[in-house]
Amino acid sequence: GAGVSQSPSNKVTEKGKDVELRCDPISGHTALYWYRQSLGQGLEFLIYFQGNSAPDKSGLPSDRFSAERTGGSVSTLTIQRTQQEDSAVYLCASSLAYRAENSPLHFGNGTRLTVT
Amino acid sequence: KQEVTQIPAALSVPEGENLVLNCSFTDSAIYNLQWFRQDPGKGLTSLLLIQSSQREQTSGRLNASLDKSSGRSTLYIAASQPGDSATYLCAALGGTSYGKLTFGQGTILTVHP
């Protein structure tokens, strides 16, 4: 079946512009995560959604970052007034159930964001 | 705060060798330990998931073990092949990170013919 889909695959933007990154999780997956992977860095947690519960935003690096998940499915990560340090690969993942012991995360191929 | 460390950072082996990748974590109160593979320019592919109550999981030539008390996990790859070349990441779910998956920095594996 279809995996996690992210769009666009690549995005180049000028410093100060806003960008929106989209994630379509696997159908039926209630948990959705956003991670960031910078060159030479590990994966940095940003935010996760579980069903209709309030999202855990504790990993968002600044108030320029926000995310929403509409109808418990598609999620959009928005970065306002982009800075060069925002350049990274943004990865989305979904799983059947948050914190369930036997639910692996399934990742999309990511969006490579370059801020010039 | 959960911290995950992987050793070695990089590994180069000839085809056919058996190898072990190491992962350690600081908070043993985890829900599970997951191993992923990442190919260049791609997302992560789930390889194995070991629940907190389990000690090991096997899939084909891969075997992952978990020792919660010592905060360690290992990924064993038997009879390595050039197609196994990739970055391998381990991640711990739970502990003081309240259900977030905390990743190690990864091991870059190169298997040469």
CSV table of C-alpha atoms in Angstrom, one decimal:
chain,number,residue,atom,x,y,z
A,1,GLY,CA,0.0,0.0,0.0
A,2,ALA,CA,1.0,3.7,-0.1
A,3,GLY,CA,3.5,4.9,2.3
A,4,VAL,CA,4.0,8.3,3.9
A,5,SER,CA,4.0,11.0,1.3
A,6,GLN,CA,5.7,14.4,1.6
A,7,SER,CA,5.6,17.4,-0.7
A,8,PRO,CA,7.4,19.1,-2.1
A,9,SER,CA,10.5,16.9,-2.2
A,10,ASN,CA,12.7,20.0,-2.5
A,11,LYS,CA,12.1,23.6,-1.7
A,12,VAL,CA,14.4,26.6,-2.2
A,13,THR,CA,13.3,29.8,-0.6
A,14,GLU,CA,14.7,33.2,0.1
A,15,LYS,CA,15.4,34.3,3.7
A,16,GLY,CA,12.4,35.9,5.3
A,17,LYS,CA,9.8,34.1,3.2
A,18,ASP,CA,7.2,31.7,4.6
A,19,VAL,CA,7.1,28.0,3.6
A,20,GLU,CA,4.6,25.2,4.0
A,21,LEU,CA,5.5,21.5,4.0
A,22,ARG,CA,2.9,18.8,3.6
A,23,CYS,CA,2.7,15.3,4.9
A,24,ASP,CA,0.1,12.6,4.0
A,25,PRO,CA,0.4,9.8,6.5
A,26,ILE,CA,-0.5,6.2,6.0
A,27,SER,CA,-4.2,5.7,6.0
A,28,GLY,CA,-5.4,4.6,9.5
A,29,HIS,CA,-2.3,5.8,11.3
A,30,THR,CA,-3.4,7.9,14.3
A,31,ALA,CA,0.0,9.2,15.3
A,32,LEU,CA,2.0,11.6,13.2
A,33,TYR,CA,5.5,13.0,13.8
A,34,TRP,CA,7.7,15.7,12.3
A,35,TYR,CA,11.5,15.5,12.6
A,36,ARG,CA,14.3,17.7,11.2
A,37,GLN,CA,17.6,16.3,10.0
A,38,SER,CA,20.4,18.8,9.5
A,39,LEU,CA,23.7,18.1,7.7
A,40,GLY,CA,25.9,16.2,10.1
A,41,GLN,CA,23.3,16.2,12.8
A,42,GLY,CA,21.0,13.6,14.1
A,43,LEU,CA,17.2,13.6,13.8
A,44,GLU,CA,15.7,16.4,15.9
A,45,PHE,CA,12.1,15.9,17.1
A,46,LEU,CA,9.8,18.8,16.3
A,47,ILE,CA,6.1,17.9,17.0
A,48,TYR,CA,3.7,15.0,17.1
A,49,PHE,CA,0.0,14.5,16.8
A,50,GLN,CA,-2.1,11.7,18.3
A,51,GLY,CA,-5.7,11.4,17.2
A,52,ASN,CA,-7.7,14.4,18.5
A,53,SER,CA,-5.4,15.1,21.4
A,54,ALA,CA,-3.6,18.3,21.8
A,55,PRO,CA,-0.2,18.0,19.9
A,56,ASP,CA,3.1,17.9,21.7
A,57,LYS,CA,4.9,21.0,20.4
A,58,SER,CA,7.8,20.8,22.8
A,59,GLY,CA,10.4,20.2,20.0
A,60,LEU,CA,9.6,23.3,17.9
A,61,PRO,CA,12.7,25.4,17.9
A,62,SER,CA,11.0,28.8,17.8
A,63,ASP,CA,7.6,30.5,17.5
A,64,ARG,CA,8.2,30.8,13.7
A,65,PHE,CA,7.4,27.1,13.5
A,66,SER,CA,3.9,25.8,13.6
A,67,ALA,CA,2.0,22.7,12.5
A,68,GLU,CA,-1.5,21.5,12.1
A,69,ARG,CA,-3.2,18.3,11.3
A,70,THR,CA,-6.6,18.5,9.6
A,71,GLY,CA,-9.2,15.9,10.0
A,72,GLY,CA,-6.7,13.6,11.8
A,73,SER,CA,-5.0,13.0,8.5
A,74,VAL,CA,-2.9,15.4,6.4
A,75,SER,CA,-0.4,17.6,8.3
A,76,THR,CA,1.2,20.9,7.3
A,77,LEU,CA,4.4,22.3,8.9
A,78,THR,CA,4.7,26.0,8.4
A,79,ILE,CA,7.9,28.0,8.9
A,80,GLN,CA,7.5,31.8,8.9
A,81,ARG,CA,10.2,34.3,8.1
A,82,THR,CA,12.7,31.5,7.2
A,83,GLN,CA,16.3,31.8,8.3
A,84,GLN,CA,19.4,30.1,6.8
A,85,GLU,CA,19.7,27.9,9.9
A,86,ASP,CA,16.3,26.4,9.0
A,87,SER,CA,17.9,24.7,6.0
A,88,ALA,CA,17.5,20.9,6.6
A,89,VAL,CA,15.6,17.9,5.6
A,90,TYR,CA,12.2,17.8,7.2
A,91,LEU,CA,10.9,14.3,7.8
A,92,CYS,CA,7.4,13.2,8.6
A,93,ALA,CA,6.5,9.8,10.1
A,94,SER,CA,3.3,8.0,11.1
A,95,SER,CA,2.4,5.0,13.2
A,96,LEU,CA,-0.7,3.1,14.2
A,97,ALA,CA,-0.7,4.3,17.8
A,98,TYR,CA,1.3,6.7,19.8
A,99,ARG,CA,3.4,5.1,22.6
A,100,ALA,CA,2.2,1.6,21.7
A,101,GLU,CA,5.0,-0.9,22.2
A,102,ASN,CA,4.6,-2.6,18.9
A,103,SER,CA,4.0,0.3,16.5
A,104,PRO,CA,7.0,1.1,14.3
A,105,LEU,CA,7.3,4.5,12.7
A,106,HIS,CA,7.0,4.8,9.0
A,107,PHE,CA,8.9,7.7,7.4
A,108,GLY,CA,8.4,9.7,4.2
A,109,ASN,CA,11.3,10.6,2.0
A,110,GLY,CA,11.4,14.1,3.4
A,111,THR,CA,11.4,17.7,2.1
A,112,ARG,CA,14.8,19.2,1.6
A,113,LEU,CA,14.5,22.9,2.5
A,114,THR,CA,17.2,25.3,1.4
A,115,VAL,CA,17.0,28.9,2.6
A,116,THR,CA,19.2,31.3,0.5
B,1,LYS,CA,16.5,13.6,29.0
B,2,GLN,CA,17.0,10.5,27.0
B,3,GLU,CA,20.3,10.3,25.1
B,4,VAL,CA,21.2,7.7,22.5
B,5,THR,CA,24.7,6.9,21.4
B,6,GLN,CA,25.8,4.7,18.5
B,7,ILE,CA,29.2,3.2,18.0
B,8,PRO,CA,31.0,3.1,15.7
B,9,ALA,CA,30.2,6.2,13.7
B,10,ALA,CA,31.4,4.5,10.6
B,11,LEU,CA,32.3,1.0,9.6
B,12,SER,CA,33.8,-0.4,6.4
B,13,VAL,CA,33.9,-4.2,5.9
B,14,PRO,CA,34.4,-6.6,3.0
B,15,GLU,CA,31.4,-8.5,1.6
B,16,GLY,CA,30.5,-11.6,3.6
B,17,GLU,CA,31.6,-10.5,7.0
B,18,ASN,CA,29.3,-10.6,10.0
B,19,LEU,CA,29.2,-7.3,11.9
B,20,VAL,CA,27.7,-5.7,15.0
B,21,LEU,CA,26.4,-2.2,15.4
B,22,ASN,CA,26.1,-0.8,19.0
B,23,CYS,CA,23.5,1.5,20.5
B,24,SER,CA,23.3,2.7,24.1
B,25,PHE,CA,20.6,4.8,25.8
B,26,THR,CA,20.6,6.6,29.2
B,27,ASP,CA,17.0,6.1,30.4
B,28,SER,CA,16.0,2.4,30.6
B,29,ALA,CA,12.2,3.3,31.0
B,30,ILE,CA,11.6,2.8,27.3
B,31,TYR,CA,8.6,1.4,25.5
B,32,ASN,CA,10.6,0.0,22.6
B,33,LEU,CA,13.9,0.2,20.7
B,34,GLN,CA,13.8,0.6,17.0
B,35,TRP,CA,16.4,0.2,14.3
B,36,PHE,CA,16.2,2.0,11.0
B,37,ARG,CA,18.1,2.1,7.8
B,38,GLN,CA,18.6,5.4,5.8
B,39,ASP,CA,19.8,5.4,2.2
B,40,PRO,CA,21.3,8.7,0.8
B,41,GLY,CA,18.5,11.2,0.0
B,42,LYS,CA,15.8,9.0,1.3
B,43,GLY,CA,13.7,8.7,4.5
B,44,LEU,CA,14.1,6.1,7.1
B,45,THR,CA,13.1,2.4,6.7
B,46,SER,CA,12.1,0.5,9.8
B,47,LEU,CA,14.1,-2.7,10.2
B,48,LEU,CA,13.3,-4.1,13.6
B,49,LEU,CA,11.4,-3.1,16.7
B,50,ILE,CA,12.1,-4.7,20.1
B,51,GLN,CA,9.4,-4.1,22.7
B,52,SER,CA,10.5,-3.4,26.2
B,53,SER,CA,9.5,-6.8,27.4
B,54,GLN,CA,11.5,-8.6,24.6
B,55,ARG,CA,15.2,-9.4,24.4
B,56,GLU,CA,15.6,-9.8,20.7
B,57,GLN,CA,14.0,-9.7,17.2
B,58,THR,CA,15.1,-11.3,14.0
B,59,SER,CA,14.4,-10.5,10.4
B,60,GLY,CA,16.3,-12.4,7.7
B,61,ARG,CA,20.0,-11.7,8.2
B,62,LEU,CA,19.3,-9.1,10.8
B,63,ASN,CA,19.1,-9.8,14.6
B,64,ALA,CA,18.6,-7.1,17.2
B,65,SER,CA,19.0,-7.5,20.9
B,66,LEU,CA,17.9,-5.4,23.8
B,67,ASP,CA,19.3,-5.3,27.4
B,68,LYS,CA,17.3,-2.6,29.2
B,69,SER,CA,19.1,-3.0,32.5
B,70,SER,CA,22.4,-2.0,30.9
B,71,GLY,CA,20.9,0.4,28.4
B,72,ARG,CA,22.2,-1.3,25.3
B,73,SER,CA,21.1,-2.7,22.0
B,74,THR,CA,23.0,-4.4,19.2
B,75,LEU,CA,22.2,-5.0,15.6
B,76,TYR,CA,23.9,-8.0,14.1
B,77,ILE,CA,24.1,-8.3,10.4
B,78,ALA,CA,25.1,-11.7,9.0
B,79,ALA,CA,26.9,-12.3,5.8
B,80,SER,CA,27.0,-8.6,4.8
B,81,GLN,CA,26.3,-7.6,1.2
B,82,PRO,CA,27.1,-4.4,-0.7
B,83,GLY,CA,23.4,-3.6,-0.7
B,84,ASP,CA,23.6,-3.3,3.1
B,85,SER,CA,25.6,-0.1,2.7
B,86,ALA,CA,23.6,2.6,4.3
B,87,THR,CA,23.3,4.6,7.6
B,88,TYR,CA,21.8,2.6,10.4
B,89,LEU,CA,20.0,4.5,13.2
B,90,CYS,CA,18.7,3.3,16.5
B,91,ALA,CA,16.0,5.1,18.4
B,92,ALA,CA,14.5,4.7,21.8
B,93,LEU,CA,10.8,5.4,22.4
B,94,GLY,CA,9.8,6.6,25.8
B,95,GLY,CA,11.8,7.2,29.0
B,96,THR,CA,11.9,10.8,30.1
B,97,SER,CA,11.1,12.0,26.6
B,98,TYR,CA,7.4,11.2,27.2
B,99,GLY,CA,6.9,9.0,24.2
B,100,LYS,CA,9.1,10.8,21.7
B,101,LEU,CA,11.5,8.7,19.6
B,102,THR,CA,15.1,9.8,20.4
B,103,PHE,CA,17.6,8.9,17.8
B,104,GLY,CA,21.3,8.2,17.9
B,105,GLN,CA,23.7,9.8,15.4
B,106,GLY,CA,23.8,6.7,13.3
B,107,THR,CA,26.5,4.3,12.0
B,108,ILE,CA,27.5,4.7,8.3
B,109,LEU,CA,28.1,1.2,7.0
B,110,THR,CA,30.0,0.5,3.8
B,111,VAL,CA,30.3,-3.1,2.5
B,112,HIS,CA,32.7,-3.4,-0.3
B,113,PRO,CA,32.8,-6.2,-2.9
